[in-house]
Amino acid sequence: MESPVPHGRDSALLSLVSVLDGARAGQGGALLLRGEPGLGKTMLLAYAAGHAPDFLVLASRGVEPEAALPWAGLHRLLRPLAHRLPELPPGQAAALREVLDGEVGDGVGCRLPAALLALLDLLAQDGPVLVCVDDADLLDEPSREALAFAARRLGDAAPSAARLGDGSLTMPRPEARTAPDTGGGGAVVLLAMRDDDELPPPGLPVLLLSPLDETACAAVIDDVAPVAVAEGVRLRLAAAAAGNPQAAAELVAALDDDQLRGIRPLPDPLPPSPGLRRAHLRRVLALPEQTRRLLLIAAAEADMDANLLVRAADAAGIEVAALEPAERAGLLRVSVAGVEFRHPLVPAAIYHAAPLAGRRAAHALLAGVLDPGRHPVRRAWHRAAAGLAPDHELAAELEMAAAAARGRGGYAVASAAYERAAELSTGDDGAKARLLAAAARDAWHAGRSVRARDLLDRALPVAPGAAARGELELLRGDIDLRDGRAADAYEALLAAAQRLIPVDPELAIRAMMRAGEAGVYAGDHGRFVQVAAQAAALRGPGRSAQATVMLDYLDALSAIFLGRFDAALRPLRAVLDGAPRFDDPSALIWASIAAMILGDNAQGRVMAGRAVAAARGRGAVTMVPKALEFSAYAEFWTGRHAAATANALEGLRAATETGQGNGACHHLAALALLDAIHGDEETCRLRARTALDRAGLNGLGLPAALSTWALAFLDLSLGRHADAAGRLRGLARAGPGQGHMAVAALSVPTYVEAAVRTGAADAARAAFGTFERWAHSTSSPDNLALAARCRALLSEGAQAEEHFRDALELHAAGDRAFERARTELLYGSLLRRLRRRTQARTELRSALESFERLHADRWAHWTRAELRATGESARPRAEVADGELTPQQRQIARHAAQGATNREIAEQLFLSPRTVEHHLGNIFAKLGIRSRVELTKLLP
């Protein structure tokens, strides 16, 4: 039975298959697999053995207890072959017999390597032979040298190659050894050992294994997991494994099914990998004592630069040169930049294996050599780690250092410092709750939602008073809003607001704002109106400018949801004027929404872009997905579909990495709508259904509505007008958790077109009234153009023509090229039916040019059909090799260049493998290349 195919090791597998094929043709061969523990050397040996059913396979491995016993390794390999020794020349047979008897005499050892080679040649006369020796670094030295001697003489010529992520060959061999022409085969020796400079290279072609890329590591996780792994969980485990497949497998094994599915949160920190930790510790324990002491000091400091290393070594009375054995053992590298461990598990294994006294001494030493002026957080952290008892002064120092780190955007560092300060604090419960609350808030801003929830669970029982508890409940509601049920988040946030009103009205307003946002996400506009009414009672003199902006925003959206568009204009303009004064991502998002509702799409795009920049500038990674979400909407609404796709793809990844499932759902829905515009039916359906499933679980009406609109628009582009109209009628009637009033209103032009084409003009006319009133309230030329187009579709003859001409004039003053092209297509179709073919062609040619430029393939198809109906031929546009890739193509190209398969790319980007294959063909054409190898060279 064949072994599983190792992910991300295409080059290595090719080398193995090549050497096996050579043996079948009578050619000898050898390879040395080298790499860190856990990188897959054992699996590659198993793969080779599994793909050699026609070989005599001899397998062995080095074992540590026998490493000091001469010839023990060769004894393990030869035992099954004792019956073949009499076929060798007497001297060679006798030498090998002494190994099996355990009594190798003086002078015999020098004959054994040649005797082993002769035995392999003998066996190869009956057919190809494969020798697999794992952990060759643990073999006794004589056995290892004998195997290397035989392997060198069997080794085939191996071309020199640059090091690749999945293994590359180095050290070419000068000649090949061919088995005698007896109808047999060749012998192949495969040795696997750790990447350790302490071991002398045996002079063989070397296959160097590097860590897997993220895509391959994610595929390993999917293979070993007993259940389907949630996307966010997969990404976090892949990041924690740092490219080590054994670490990935051990992480999966440490979690239960609900944690893997994303139903229960992951532990924070993730559990260690016991097998890899033991492997690294074996190497550490073999090092000199001074080396181990300096390794512990380096492991206790995550940012050990060269200067700090020298000062720490001096303080410990150890020469820096003491690290050289650890370098030769492949545990770390020391350079002018400082200490770099080969794998994150190495310092963890060193640190946690050390006794408590040793760890405390290392921290105390580091605290003594760090400059308190330049490194206040690190120094305070080491001082705290060196102590055990509560210490008020040290807790205060940590709190100050945490505040400084937060000011520089170092939220993860600040969170850890606040948490340790809470543990050391000698103050009352209120002081501890305040510090834990700060730790939770910064953990959330750092994208560690699970850690933030754990800290909140510790803070809430000791939080004194309504203000403290209200602030904690506000943060919990905020987290639930991004990764929980929207209705639950609404209740939690409203409860927090009620608790805060008597003690902190400003914070209560913020809680109400968040509760309103939960209502919007759920599509529960009645709840939004209720919370806006409660917030309005908090207006009054003395309110801060930011609180006033929030109250204006709540007033504006409440008026819109009540159908009072004119009443919303003043507060919307107040938000647009006031919010940009604060360099706050949330305030800038409110300004972007206000601008787009007012029809100032360009300003909305600018505000959304500023929100993204502000979130990144603050280091608030949790805010980035939300800012990118509204930036994608703004780009889409201004007709910049490529930029919208790029933002949504980036936002999807950022939301997934920070554990924001609801944010990921919104981005998927936005991508589905863009896929529908581009005519990518398969991808649109996959993403829309995924978003609808997630929205259903958490009661998210907004992404559910966007996904439904995407599927309806796709139906319209495919000529399925009744299906499109049916979906949008259902959307208009959908309640909270399933629909959204704003999306239903924005999709009215789509519904009008579908309904008119199915003969339901009266229903279309009834739906159009609300949209028309909103469009006129905004004065936006784009919105007014869509209203004029709807009027044209609902009219006939000269009146329809007049409305179409009005729409095109308005489009000329707007930004949305795609909608202008759709109006041109509809107008051209009308002119063609009126037999005014020359005029029809003018409109249709313009529409076709826009559709082709925007890659709206289905709409280009319909436009060509209309042109042919006018008597003009219009051939499909050929792909132009202009080197310009779309955002989605750039994502696919990057994954492919990293060695990901089509299926792995599809899983990452919510595509089908067939779609990935199609895109890769277009990518190759655009870049003027023919293979993934060339793509790797272009995109290193």
XYZ file of N, CA and C in Angstrom, residues 801-908:
324
model
N -37.052 56.083 -24.165
C -35.824 56.646 -24.740
C -35.365 57.865 -23.956
N -36.299 58.724 -23.624
C -35.940 59.943 -22.896
C -35.307 59.604 -21.547
N -35.878 58.631 -20.857
C -35.316 58.244 -19.543
C -33.922 57.626 -19.708
N -33.739 56.833 -20.776
C -32.414 56.249 -21.012
C -31.383 57.355 -21.274
N -31.770 58.350 -22.099
C -30.831 59.443 -22.377
C -30.508 60.230 -21.092
N -31.536 60.430 -20.257
C -31.290 61.098 -18.967
C -30.305 60.285 -18.116
N -30.516 58.977 -18.129
C -29.638 58.113 -17.324
C -28.197 58.212 -17.799
N -27.977 58.206 -19.112
C -26.611 58.258 -19.625
C -25.958 59.607 -19.337
N -26.723 60.675 -19.382
C -26.167 61.986 -19.011
C -25.736 62.003 -17.554
N -26.547 61.400 -16.704
C -26.204 61.343 -15.283
C -24.990 60.435 -15.047
N -24.924 59.300 -15.759
C -23.765 58.403 -15.641
C -22.471 59.143 -15.990
N -22.555 60.037 -16.958
C -21.352 60.765 -17.387
C -20.769 61.602 -16.260
N -21.606 62.000 -15.306
C -21.130 62.794 -14.169
C -20.771 61.923 -12.967
N -20.956 60.611 -13.104
C -20.699 59.710 -11.979
C -19.439 58.891 -12.146
N -19.323 57.842 -11.318
C -18.097 57.041 -11.271
C -18.275 55.608 -11.751
N -19.496 55.147 -11.889
C -19.718 53.703 -12.015
C -19.800 53.281 -13.472
N -18.633 52.947 -14.009
C -18.530 52.584 -15.421
C -19.337 51.329 -15.737
N -19.369 50.381 -14.816
C -20.098 49.146 -15.072
C -21.589 49.420 -15.231
N -22.154 50.219 -14.336
C -23.587 50.510 -14.440
C -23.882 51.347 -15.683
N -22.964 52.243 -16.066
C -23.174 52.991 -17.305
C -23.217 52.026 -18.494
N -22.308 51.043 -18.498
C -22.289 50.073 -19.595
C -23.582 49.260 -19.617
N -24.103 48.912 -18.435
C -25.366 48.165 -18.405
C -26.505 49.027 -18.954
N -26.496 50.313 -18.657
C -27.529 51.199 -19.211
C -27.385 51.283 -20.728
N -26.151 51.378 -21.216
C -25.921 51.415 -22.665
C -26.413 50.132 -23.328
N -26.187 48.992 -22.680
C -26.664 47.721 -23.235
C -28.189 47.711 -23.321
N -28.862 48.121 -22.258
C -30.320 48.119 -22.257
C -30.881 49.116 -23.275
N -30.242 50.276 -23.377
C -30.696 51.291 -24.340
C -30.431 50.806 -25.760
N -29.256 50.236 -25.973
C -28.938 49.720 -27.313
C -29.895 48.627 -27.727
N -30.270 47.772 -26.767
C -31.231 46.706 -27.066
C -32.587 47.293 -27.466
N -33.012 48.344 -26.759
C -34.277 49.002 -27.125
C -34.190 49.591 -28.529
N -33.093 50.290 -28.843
C -32.931 50.894 -30.160
C -32.905 49.825 -31.248
N -32.289 48.694 -30.955
C -32.248 47.614 -31.948
C -33.654 47.083 -32.214
N -34.475 46.943 -31.173
C -35.838 46.461 -31.340
C -36.685 47.476 -32.100
N -36.324 48.776 -31.985
C -37.026 49.826 -32.733
C -36.465 49.976 -34.146
N -35.542 49.061 -34.525
C -34.919 49.005 -35.855
C -34.049 50.228 -36.142
N -33.534 50.855 -35.129
C -32.600 51.968 -35.320
C -31.195 51.431 -35.050
N -30.732 50.648 -36.011
C -29.555 49.823 -35.806
C -28.273 50.635 -35.670
N -28.174 51.705 -36.435
C -26.933 52.505 -36.373
C -26.758 53.095 -34.977
N -27.833 53.675 -34.433
C -27.752 54.231 -33.082
C -27.512 53.132 -32.057
N -28.153 51.982 -32.283
C -27.983 50.871 -31.339
C -26.521 50.444 -31.278
N -25.870 50.371 -32.448
C -24.471 49.923 -32.469
C -23.573 50.863 -31.678
N -23.847 52.161 -31.758
C -23.020 53.126 -31.013
C -23.068 52.824 -29.514
N -24.271 52.622 -28.992
C -24.413 52.335 -27.560
C -23.800 50.980 -27.212
N -24.033 49.981 -28.075
C -23.573 48.628 -27.770
C -22.053 48.515 -27.850
N -21.432 49.219 -28.805
C -19.963 49.188 -28.885
C -19.344 49.786 -27.629
N -19.914 50.881 -27.161
C -19.402 51.508 -25.949
C -19.566 50.573 -24.745
N -20.718 49.923 -24.670
C -20.952 48.985 -23.566
C -19.961 47.821 -23.624
N -19.741 47.271 -24.830
C -18.839 46.134 -24.972
C -17.411 46.504 -24.548
N -16.987 47.675 -24.948
C -15.637 48.115 -24.570
C -15.490 48.165 -23.045
N -16.500 48.689 -22.366
C -16.434 48.775 -20.902
C -16.481 47.394 -20.267
N -17.379 46.535 -20.731
C -17.479 45.194 -20.153
C -16.176 44.415 -20.327
N -15.567 44.526 -21.480
C -14.307 43.813 -21.705
C -13.200 44.374 -20.818
N -13.180 45.679 -20.673
C -12.146 46.283 -19.819
C -12.331 45.871 -18.360
N -13.585 45.721 -17.927
C -13.892 45.370 -16.541
C -13.960 43.856 -16.328
N -13.690 43.063 -17.369
C -13.733 41.592 -17.284
C -15.112 41.092 -16.855
N -16.163 41.786 -17.287
C -17.534 41.356 -17.013
C -17.979 40.468 -18.176
N -17.537 39.215 -18.143
C -17.618 38.353 -19.324
C -19.045 38.050 -19.762
N -19.943 37.771 -18.805
C -21.303 37.421 -19.202
C -21.999 38.610 -19.871
N -21.772 39.804 -19.339
C -22.404 40.982 -19.934
C -21.786 41.307 -21.288
N -20.510 41.028 -21.449
C -19.888 41.185 -22.775
C -20.517 40.206 -23.759
N -20.813 38.994 -23.282
C -21.459 37.985 -24.134
C -22.819 38.477 -24.639
N -23.645 39.014 -23.729
C -24.956 39.505 -24.149
C -24.829 40.695 -25.098
N -23.832 41.525 -24.874
C -23.650 42.701 -25.735
C -23.250 42.274 -27.144
N -22.378 41.280 -27.239
C -21.998 40.781 -28.572
C -23.213 40.205 -29.296
N -24.076 39.511 -28.546
C -25.285 38.947 -29.154
C -26.180 40.059 -29.698
N -26.310 41.152 -28.955
C -27.109 42.285 -29.425
C -26.474 42.914 -30.669
N -25.151 43.037 -30.670
C -24.476 43.608 -31.839
C -24.687 42.733 -33.067
N -24.607 41.409 -32.864
C -24.849 40.517 -34.020
C -26.272 40.678 -34.531
N -27.211 40.931 -33.618
C -28.602 41.116 -34.043
C -28.788 42.385 -34.858
N -27.847 43.336 -34.706
C -27.909 44.558 -35.530
C -27.220 44.361 -36.863
N -26.620 43.190 -37.090
C -25.918 42.924 -38.338
C -24.431 43.145 -38.256
N -23.898 43.437 -37.047
C -22.456 43.657 -36.882
C -21.846 42.474 -36.146
N -20.757 41.953 -36.687
C -20.087 40.842 -36.017
C -19.212 41.390 -34.904
N -19.146 40.672 -33.796
C -18.312 41.083 -32.661
C -17.661 39.839 -32.084
N -16.405 39.654 -32.391
C -15.696 38.470 -31.910
C -15.314 38.629 -30.440
N -15.272 37.503 -29.722
C -14.800 37.582 -28.330
C -13.378 38.109 -28.285
N -13.094 38.929 -27.294
C -11.751 39.490 -27.162
C -10.785 38.410 -26.703
N -9.654 38.325 -27.357
C -8.621 37.371 -26.955
C -7.906 37.906 -25.726
N -7.418 36.964 -24.874
C -6.626 37.389 -23.716
C -5.337 38.039 -24.198
N -5.013 39.169 -23.656
C -3.810 39.893 -24.043
C -2.723 39.640 -23.008
N -1.542 39.233 -23.470
C -0.429 38.971 -22.554
C 0.209 40.293 -22.144
N -0.517 41.039 -21.317
C -0.030 42.364 -20.946
C 0.671 42.379 -19.591
N 0.764 41.193 -18.973
C 1.463 41.117 -17.698
C 0.680 41.653 -16.523
N -0.534 42.181 -16.747
C -1.313 42.750 -15.659
C -2.258 41.688 -15.112
N -2.053 41.291 -13.884
C -2.899 40.289 -13.264
C -3.982 40.966 -12.430
N -5.156 40.342 -12.380
C -6.208 40.823 -11.491
C -5.811 40.493 -10.051
N -6.466 41.130 -9.061
C -6.125 40.821 -7.664
C -6.248 39.331 -7.351
N -7.308 38.688 -7.864
C -7.477 37.267 -7.588
C -6.388 36.450 -8.274
N -6.018 36.827 -9.498
C -4.946 36.118 -10.182
C -3.620 36.273 -9.452
N -3.380 37.459 -8.863
C -2.143 37.653 -8.106
C -2.106 36.726 -6.890
N -3.253 36.576 -6.225
C -3.310 35.674 -5.076
C -3.036 34.238 -5.507
N -3.659 33.805 -6.597
C -3.469 32.437 -7.086
C -2.023 32.220 -7.504
N -1.445 33.193 -8.208
C -0.058 33.066 -8.663
C 0.892 32.933 -7.481
N 0.656 33.723 -6.425
C 1.552 33.659 -5.269
C 1.482 32.280 -4.611
N 0.273 31.732 -4.428
C 0.142 30.402 -3.837
C 0.800 29.335 -4.727
N 0.572 29.441 -6.039
C 1.149 28.459 -6.957
C 2.672 28.517 -6.937
N 3.221 29.730 -6.859
C 4.684 29.873 -6.825
C 5.267 29.272 -5.555
N 4.472 29.196 -4.484
C 4.929 28.604 -3.231
C 4.762 27.092 -3.205
N 4.269 26.514 -4.316
C 4.177 25.068 -4.415
C 2.819 24.482 -4.087
N 1.802 25.313 -3.873
C 0.474 24.803 -3.531
C -0.175 24.146 -4.750
N -0.907 23.058 -4.516
C -1.646 22.412 -5.596
C -2.904 23.219 -5.899
N -3.549 22.867 -7.025
C -4.794 23.565 -7.377
C -5.841 23.406 -6.282
N -5.931 22.209 -5.704
C -6.928 21.978 -4.659
C -6.607 22.787 -3.408
N -5.332 22.872 -3.053
C -4.944 23.645 -1.875
C -5.232 25.134 -2.075
N -4.968 25.642 -3.286
C -5.273 27.042 -3.589
C -6.782 27.273 -3.507
N -7.544 26.336 -4.041
C -9.003 26.470 -4.031
C -9.541 26.566 -2.605
N -8.992 25.756 -1.691
C -9.454 25.770 -0.305
C -9.127 27.094 0.369
N -7.972 27.672 0.044
C -7.566 28.921 0.676
C -8.431 30.100 0.233
